[in-house]
Amino acid sequence: MNRVALITGASRGIGRGIALALARLGHDLVLNYAGRADAAAETAGACRETARAAGHQIRAEPCQADISRAEDRQRLLDFARSNFGRLDLLVNNAGVAPSLRADILEATEESFDRVLAINLKGPYFLTQAAARWMIEQVQSAPPEQPRPKIVIISSISAYTASVNRGDYCLSKAALSMMTRLFAVRLADHGIGVYEIRPGVIATDMTAAVREKYDKLIADGLTPIRRWGTPEDIGRAVAAIAQDLFPFSTGEVFNVDGGFHLHRL
Ligand code: NAP
């Protein structure tokens, strides 16, 4: 039986990279998206094809749901339960940048509410509901069965102050605490919780600032002088999915070209 992974924001960018990496491992996939049904369908097809090329037969099903809405989160989990019956990996990836990069002396409550609802409230309550399901699953599974896992995609913005997107930075800093909270709470159930902090990754989210970052990277922003790719993040999630870190939980994986290293 294939393992089952649910990835939020899987239609494009980093979520798509994660989906492809898990397809390569032979996971069945629930591919959540917000509005881009076309992109989600394309990703689902690419996942099936990638799995086939790696010798696996998988199911990859898109599911529309706005993770900031309680009823959508419930519908997403109901979809996973009724179509796949189990959940081995939840990847909280969906997230948005503020619609407008505004200085923290000017930024609006409207932007704050939107960004925090999608980037923090959504993953927090989705994880809560998924964790309850995973606990049920663990309690009825034989002890040798691999335990479910939860991955949280935060950002270097969890600890880097960008005063033109304070709401985004706050949401990502809070995801770091969320990782620790759920890691502690779920450890007795054998459910590992991990945070991945991507650096500057080439996706639609960073398309508007591509030239700015091209220059910063060329000037040495990161010790590894290149853009990160969705595949870089996919590889990190795949490592976690393969049970390679059984004595680690609440761990932070920096996938950032070394951005986090202080230098002198
Ligand atoms: P992206 O290219 O803009 O893709 C965003 C994905 O999230 C899309 O699949 C989108 O679905 C989905 N989404 C947006 N709002 C949603 C909602 N309310 N409910 C469900 N899904 C929603 O972004 P990305 O660059 O891949 O970023 C993915 C994650 O990595 C985010 O959490 C982001 O903060 C984080 N991150 C990105 C970078 C970077 O440099 N790119 C760096 C650090 C961290 P639709 O296609 O339907 O719109």
GROMACS .gro file of C-alpha atoms and ligand atoms in nm:
model
  312
    1MET     CA    1   0.000   0.000   0.000
    2ASN     CA    2   0.135   0.343  -0.094
    3ARG     CA    3   0.190   0.604   0.174
    4VAL     CA    4  -0.036   0.908   0.146
    5ALA     CA    5   0.081   1.270   0.158
    6LEU     CA    6  -0.131   1.584   0.165
    7ILE     CA    7   0.049   1.895   0.042
    8THR     CA    8  -0.110   2.238   0.070
    9GLY     CA    9  -0.039   2.483  -0.211
   10ALA     CA   10   0.079   2.202  -0.437
   11SER     CA   11  -0.031   2.346  -0.771
   12ARG     CA   12   0.275   2.565  -0.824
   13GLY     CA   13   0.622   2.656  -0.701
   14ILE     CA   14   0.763   2.487  -0.391
   15GLY     CA   15   0.453   2.276  -0.331
   16ARG     CA   16   0.479   2.137  -0.683
   17GLY     CA   17   0.847   2.055  -0.623
   18ILE     CA   18   0.755   1.870  -0.304
   19ALA     CA   19   0.477   1.681  -0.483
   20LEU     CA   20   0.713   1.565  -0.757
   21ALA     CA   21   0.973   1.450  -0.504
   22LEU     CA   22   0.713   1.247  -0.313
   23ALA     CA   23   0.573   1.106  -0.637
   24ARG     CA   24   0.922   0.980  -0.716
   25LEU     CA   25   0.913   0.791  -0.384
   26GLY     CA   26   0.576   0.637  -0.471
   27HIS     CA   27   0.348   0.833  -0.238
   28ASP     CA   28  -0.018   0.881  -0.322
   29LEU     CA   29  -0.089   1.254  -0.319
   30VAL     CA   30  -0.361   1.496  -0.223
   31LEU     CA   31  -0.267   1.815  -0.404
   32ASN     CA   32  -0.436   2.115  -0.247
   33TYR     CA   33  -0.466   2.447  -0.427
   34ALA     CA   34  -0.659   2.772  -0.384
   35GLY     CA   35  -0.778   2.883  -0.729
   36ARG     CA   36  -0.552   2.759  -1.008
   37ALA     CA   37  -0.729   2.438  -1.107
   38ASP     CA   38  -0.532   2.429  -1.435
   39ALA     CA   39  -0.197   2.434  -1.256
   40ALA     CA   40  -0.313   2.172  -1.004
   41ALA     CA   41  -0.426   1.937  -1.283
   42GLU     CA   42  -0.093   1.983  -1.462
   43THR     CA   43   0.098   1.906  -1.142
   44ALA     CA   44  -0.114   1.596  -1.080
   45GLY     CA   45  -0.034   1.469  -1.431
   46ALA     CA   46   0.338   1.544  -1.388
   47CYS     CA   47   0.336   1.356  -1.055
   48ARG     CA   48   0.177   1.046  -1.204
   49GLU     CA   49   0.427   1.055  -1.491
   50THR     CA   50   0.725   1.104  -1.255
   51ALA     CA   51   0.608   0.815  -1.039
   52ARG     CA   52   0.562   0.590  -1.341
   53ALA     CA   53   0.913   0.670  -1.462
   54ALA     CA   54   1.042   0.569  -1.119
   55GLY     CA   55   0.852   0.240  -1.132
   56HIS     CA   56   0.557   0.334  -0.910
   57GLN     CA   57   0.186   0.351  -0.968
   58ILE     CA   58   0.037   0.636  -0.765
   59ARG     CA   59  -0.283   0.834  -0.734
   60ALA     CA   60  -0.250   1.213  -0.738
   61GLU     CA   61  -0.573   1.403  -0.679
   62PRO     CA   62  -0.612   1.783  -0.675
   63CYS     CA   63  -0.842   1.930  -0.411
   64GLN     CA   64  -0.943   2.295  -0.402
   65ALA     CA   65  -0.956   2.445  -0.054
   66ASP     CA   66  -0.871   2.785   0.092
   67ILE     CA   67  -0.675   2.687   0.401
   68SER     CA   68  -0.767   3.007   0.579
   69ARG     CA   69  -1.133   2.887   0.593
   70ALA     CA   70  -1.241   2.634   0.854
   71GLU     CA   71  -1.501   2.467   0.632
   72ASP     CA   72  -1.248   2.431   0.348
   73ARG     CA   73  -0.990   2.272   0.579
   74GLN     CA   74  -1.250   2.021   0.695
   75ARG     CA   75  -1.350   1.947   0.335
   76LEU     CA   76  -0.983   1.894   0.244
   77LEU     CA   77  -0.931   1.639   0.521
   78ASP     CA   78  -1.264   1.472   0.442
   79PHE     CA   79  -1.147   1.443   0.080
   80ALA     CA   80  -0.822   1.278   0.190
   81ARG     CA   81  -1.004   1.043   0.427
   82SER     CA   82  -1.274   0.935   0.183
   83ASN     CA   83  -1.040   0.897  -0.116
   84PHE     CA   84  -0.731   0.751   0.052
   85GLY     CA   85  -0.835   0.641   0.401
   86ARG     CA   86  -0.507   0.733   0.566
   87LEU     CA   87  -0.254   1.013   0.607
   88ASP     CA   88   0.120   0.952   0.645
   89LEU     CA   89   0.252   1.300   0.576
   90LEU     CA   90   0.104   1.648   0.599
   91VAL     CA   91   0.308   1.923   0.434
   92ASN     CA   92   0.195   2.271   0.531
   93ASN     CA   93   0.333   2.461   0.236
   94ALA     CA   94   0.066   2.703   0.111
   95GLY     CA   95   0.145   3.063   0.188
   96VAL     CA   96   0.123   3.411   0.046
   97ALA     CA   97   0.331   3.726   0.043
   98PRO     CA   98   0.151   4.050   0.128
   99SER     CA   99  -0.035   4.183  -0.178
  100LEU     CA  100   0.159   4.505  -0.135
  101ARG     CA  101   0.502   4.536   0.021
  102ALA     CA  102   0.443   4.826   0.261
  103ASP     CA  103   0.666   4.972   0.531
  104ILE     CA  104   0.556   4.861   0.881
  105LEU     CA  105   0.470   5.223   0.961
  106GLU     CA  106   0.214   5.216   0.678
  107ALA     CA  107   0.103   4.852   0.643
  108THR     CA  108  -0.268   4.783   0.688
  109GLU     CA  109  -0.468   4.560   0.921
  110GLU     CA  110  -0.636   4.415   0.614
  111SER     CA  111  -0.302   4.284   0.486
  112PHE     CA  112  -0.213   4.157   0.834
  113ASP     CA  113  -0.539   3.965   0.866
  114ARG     CA  114  -0.505   3.810   0.518
  115VAL     CA  115  -0.142   3.703   0.556
  116LEU     CA  116  -0.183   3.569   0.909
  117ALA     CA  117  -0.503   3.382   0.819
  118ILE     CA  118  -0.342   3.197   0.528
  119ASN     CA  119   0.014   3.159   0.656
  120LEU     CA  120  -0.052   3.084   1.022
  121LYS     CA  121  -0.413   3.021   1.122
  122GLY     CA  122  -0.469   2.783   0.828
  123PRO     CA  123  -0.166   2.561   0.894
  124TYR     CA  124  -0.223   2.571   1.270
  125PHE     CA  125  -0.577   2.441   1.260
  126LEU     CA  126  -0.517   2.209   0.965
  127THR     CA  127  -0.232   2.053   1.164
  128GLN     CA  128  -0.452   2.027   1.472
  129ALA     CA  129  -0.720   1.836   1.280
  130ALA     CA  130  -0.473   1.622   1.086
  131ALA     CA  131  -0.285   1.537   1.406
  132ARG     CA  132  -0.604   1.406   1.568
  133TRP     CA  133  -0.657   1.181   1.267
  134MET     CA  134  -0.293   1.067   1.273
  135ILE     CA  135  -0.319   0.979   1.643
  136GLU     CA  136  -0.626   0.766   1.571
  137GLN     CA  137  -0.433   0.598   1.291
  138VAL     CA  138  -0.126   0.534   1.508
  139GLN     CA  139  -0.339   0.383   1.784
  140SER     CA  140  -0.488   0.125   1.551
  141ALA     CA  141  -0.165   0.046   1.358
  142PRO     CA  142   0.085  -0.232   1.433
  143PRO     CA  143   0.394  -0.092   1.614
  144GLU     CA  144   0.632  -0.170   1.327
  145GLN     CA  145   0.435   0.054   1.089
  146PRO     CA  146   0.614   0.385   1.011
  147ARG     CA  147   0.470   0.678   1.204
  148PRO     CA  148   0.305   0.974   1.029
  149LYS     CA  149   0.494   1.300   1.000
  150ILE     CA  150   0.420   1.671   0.967
  151VAL     CA  151   0.631   1.923   0.778
  152ILE     CA  152   0.595   2.299   0.806
  153ILE     CA  153   0.739   2.521   0.535
  154SER     CA  154   0.840   2.845   0.703
  155SER     CA  155   1.107   3.076   0.562
  156ILE     CA  156   1.429   3.260   0.635
  157SER     CA  157   1.174   3.534   0.718
  158ALA     CA  158   1.114   3.345   1.044
  159TYR     CA  159   1.423   3.524   1.177
  160THR     CA  160   1.516   3.786   0.914
  161ALA     CA  161   1.361   4.133   0.961
  162SER     CA  162   1.220   4.275   0.636
  163VAL     CA  163   1.044   4.595   0.738
  164ASN     CA  164   0.847   4.607   0.412
  165ARG     CA  165   0.659   4.283   0.494
  166GLY     CA  166   0.628   4.267   0.868
  167ASP     CA  167   0.308   4.062   0.855
  168TYR     CA  168   0.480   3.792   0.646
  169CYS     CA  169   0.780   3.779   0.883
  170LEU     CA  170   0.552   3.750   1.186
  171SER     CA  171   0.357   3.467   1.026
  172LYS     CA  172   0.676   3.274   0.952
  173ALA     CA  173   0.829   3.336   1.296
  174ALA     CA  174   0.509   3.199   1.449
  175LEU     CA  175   0.531   2.886   1.231
  176SER     CA  176   0.864   2.811   1.400
  177MET     CA  177   0.695   2.808   1.739
  178MET     CA  178   0.411   2.608   1.592
  179THR     CA  179   0.664   2.342   1.487
  180ARG     CA  180   0.799   2.322   1.841
  181LEU     CA  181   0.452   2.311   1.998
  182PHE     CA  182   0.327   2.027   1.782
  183ALA     CA  183   0.662   1.845   1.804
  184VAL     CA  184   0.634   1.837   2.183
  185ARG     CA  185   0.264   1.751   2.187
  186LEU     CA  186   0.289   1.469   1.930
  187ALA     CA  187   0.619   1.308   2.036
  188ASP     CA  188   0.449   1.053   2.262
  189HIS     CA  189   0.251   0.936   1.961
  190GLY     CA  190   0.569   0.893   1.755
  191ILE     CA  191   0.464   1.168   1.514
  192GLY     CA  192   0.764   1.376   1.407
  193VAL     CA  193   0.719   1.745   1.325
  194TYR     CA  194   0.978   1.930   1.118
  195GLU     CA  195   1.030   2.285   0.995
  196ILE     CA  196   1.190   2.358   0.660
  197ARG     CA  197   1.318   2.711   0.610
  198PRO     CA  198   1.358   2.783   0.241
  199GLY     CA  199   1.585   3.066   0.136
  200VAL     CA  200   1.538   3.256  -0.189
  201ILE     CA  201   1.358   3.014  -0.421
  202ALA     CA  202   1.265   3.076  -0.785
  203THR     CA  203   0.883   3.062  -0.798
  204ASP     CA  204   0.594   3.289  -0.892
  205MET     CA  205   0.617   3.441  -0.544
  206THR     CA  206   0.965   3.578  -0.611
  207ALA     CA  207   0.912   3.657  -0.982
  208ALA     CA  208   0.851   4.026  -0.913
  209VAL     CA  209   1.185   4.065  -0.733
  210ARG     CA  210   1.392   3.843  -0.959
  211GLU     CA  211   1.635   4.111  -1.078
  212LYS     CA  212   1.689   4.246  -0.729
  213TYR     CA  213   1.776   3.897  -0.599
  214ASP     CA  214   1.988   3.813  -0.907
  215LYS     CA  215   2.213   4.099  -0.806
  216LEU     CA  216   2.211   4.022  -0.433
  217ILE     CA  217   2.299   3.658  -0.499
  218ALA     CA  218   2.578   3.755  -0.742
  219ASP     CA  219   2.709   3.990  -0.471
  220GLY     CA  220   2.727   3.705  -0.216
  221LEU     CA  221   2.393   3.711  -0.030
  222THR     CA  222   2.430   3.334   0.007
  223PRO     CA  223   2.755   3.135   0.036
  224ILE     CA  224   2.614   2.903  -0.233
  225ARG     CA  225   2.566   3.160  -0.510
  226ARG     CA  226   2.252   3.049  -0.686
  227TRP     CA  227   1.877   3.066  -0.660
  228GLY     CA  228   1.713   2.780  -0.476
  229THR     CA  229   1.466   2.566  -0.666
  230PRO     CA  230   1.143   2.390  -0.571
  231GLU     CA  231   1.337   2.068  -0.624
  232ASP     CA  232   1.579   2.166  -0.345
  233ILE     CA  233   1.288   2.184  -0.103
  234GLY     CA  234   1.134   1.866  -0.247
  235ARG     CA  235   1.454   1.675  -0.171
  236ALA     CA  236   1.448   1.786   0.192
  237VAL     CA  237   1.085   1.678   0.234
  238ALA     CA  238   1.164   1.346   0.063
  239ALA     CA  239   1.443   1.283   0.317
  240ILE     CA  240   1.199   1.340   0.603
  241ALA     CA  241   0.934   1.125   0.434
  242GLN     CA  242   1.179   0.833   0.418
  243ASP     CA  243   1.212   0.808   0.798
  244LEU     CA  244   1.577   0.913   0.794
  245PHE     CA  245   1.545   1.119   1.114
  246PRO     CA  246   1.376   0.885   1.365
  247PHE     CA  247   1.539   1.044   1.674
  248SER     CA  248   1.469   1.405   1.567
  249THR     CA  249   1.160   1.615   1.607
  250GLY     CA  250   1.100   1.991   1.611
  251GLU     CA  251   1.411   2.010   1.393
  252VAL     CA  252   1.478   2.302   1.158
  253PHE     CA  253   1.617   2.228   0.814
  254ASN     CA  254   1.768   2.535   0.650
  255VAL     CA  255   1.746   2.492   0.273
  256ASP     CA  256   1.885   2.832   0.189
  257GLY     CA  257   2.227   2.811   0.026
  258GLY     CA  258   2.382   2.895   0.364
  259PHE     CA  259   2.194   3.225   0.404
  260HIS     CA  260   2.155   3.164   0.780
  261LEU     CA  261   2.530   3.152   0.845
  262HIS     CA  262   2.671   3.461   1.013
  263ARG     CA  263   2.985   3.574   0.838
  264LEU     CA  264   3.264   3.812   0.925
  265NAP     P1  265   0.373   3.041  -0.502
  265NAP     O1  266   0.458   3.005  -0.617
  265NAP     O2  267   0.308   3.174  -0.496
  265NAP     O3  268   0.263   2.925  -0.483
  265NAP     C1  269   0.171   2.939  -0.379
  265NAP     C2  270   0.090   2.810  -0.367
  265NAP     O4  271   0.003   2.824  -0.252
  265NAP     C3  272  -0.001   2.788  -0.485
  265NAP     O5  273  -0.014   2.648  -0.501
  265NAP     C4  274  -0.135   2.848  -0.441
  265NAP     O6  275  -0.247   2.790  -0.505
  265NAP     C5  276  -0.132   2.811  -0.293
  265NAP     N1  277  -0.217   2.895  -0.209
  265NAP     C6  278  -0.214   3.030  -0.196
  265NAP     N2  279  -0.308   3.071  -0.109
  265NAP     C7  280  -0.371   2.960  -0.066
  265NAP     C8  281  -0.479   2.936   0.022
  265NAP     N3  282  -0.543   3.035   0.085
  265NAP     N4  283  -0.520   2.807   0.040
  265NAP     C9  284  -0.460   2.705  -0.024
  265NAP     N5  285  -0.357   2.723  -0.108
  265NAP    C10  286  -0.313   2.847  -0.129
  265NAP     O7  287   0.459   3.030  -0.365
  265NAP     P2  288   0.595   2.954  -0.333
  265NAP     O8  289   0.707   3.046  -0.358
  265NAP     O9  290   0.593   2.819  -0.393
  265NAP    O10  291   0.580   2.943  -0.174
  265NAP    C11  292   0.534   2.826  -0.109
  265NAP    C12  293   0.562   2.840   0.040
  265NAP    O11  294   0.703   2.857   0.060
  265NAP    C13  295   0.496   2.959   0.105
  265NAP    O12  296   0.454   2.927   0.235
  265NAP    C14  297   0.607   3.063   0.111
  265NAP    O13  298   0.587   3.156   0.214
  265NAP    C15  299   0.726   2.973   0.137
  265NAP     N6  300   0.854   3.031   0.100
  265NAP    C16  301   0.879   3.071  -0.028
  265NAP    C17  302   1.004   3.125  -0.059
  265NAP    C18  303   1.042   3.169  -0.198
  265NAP    O14  304   1.149   3.229  -0.213
  265NAP     N7  305   0.964   3.143  -0.299
  265NAP    C19  306   1.101   3.138   0.042
  265NAP    C20  307   1.071   3.099   0.170
  265NAP    C21  308   0.948   3.043   0.198
  265NAP     P3  309  -0.301   2.846  -0.649
  265NAP    O15  310  -0.204   2.797  -0.752
  265NAP    O16  311  -0.435   2.784  -0.665
  265NAP    O17  312  -0.303   2.995  -0.641
   0.00000   0.00000   0.00000
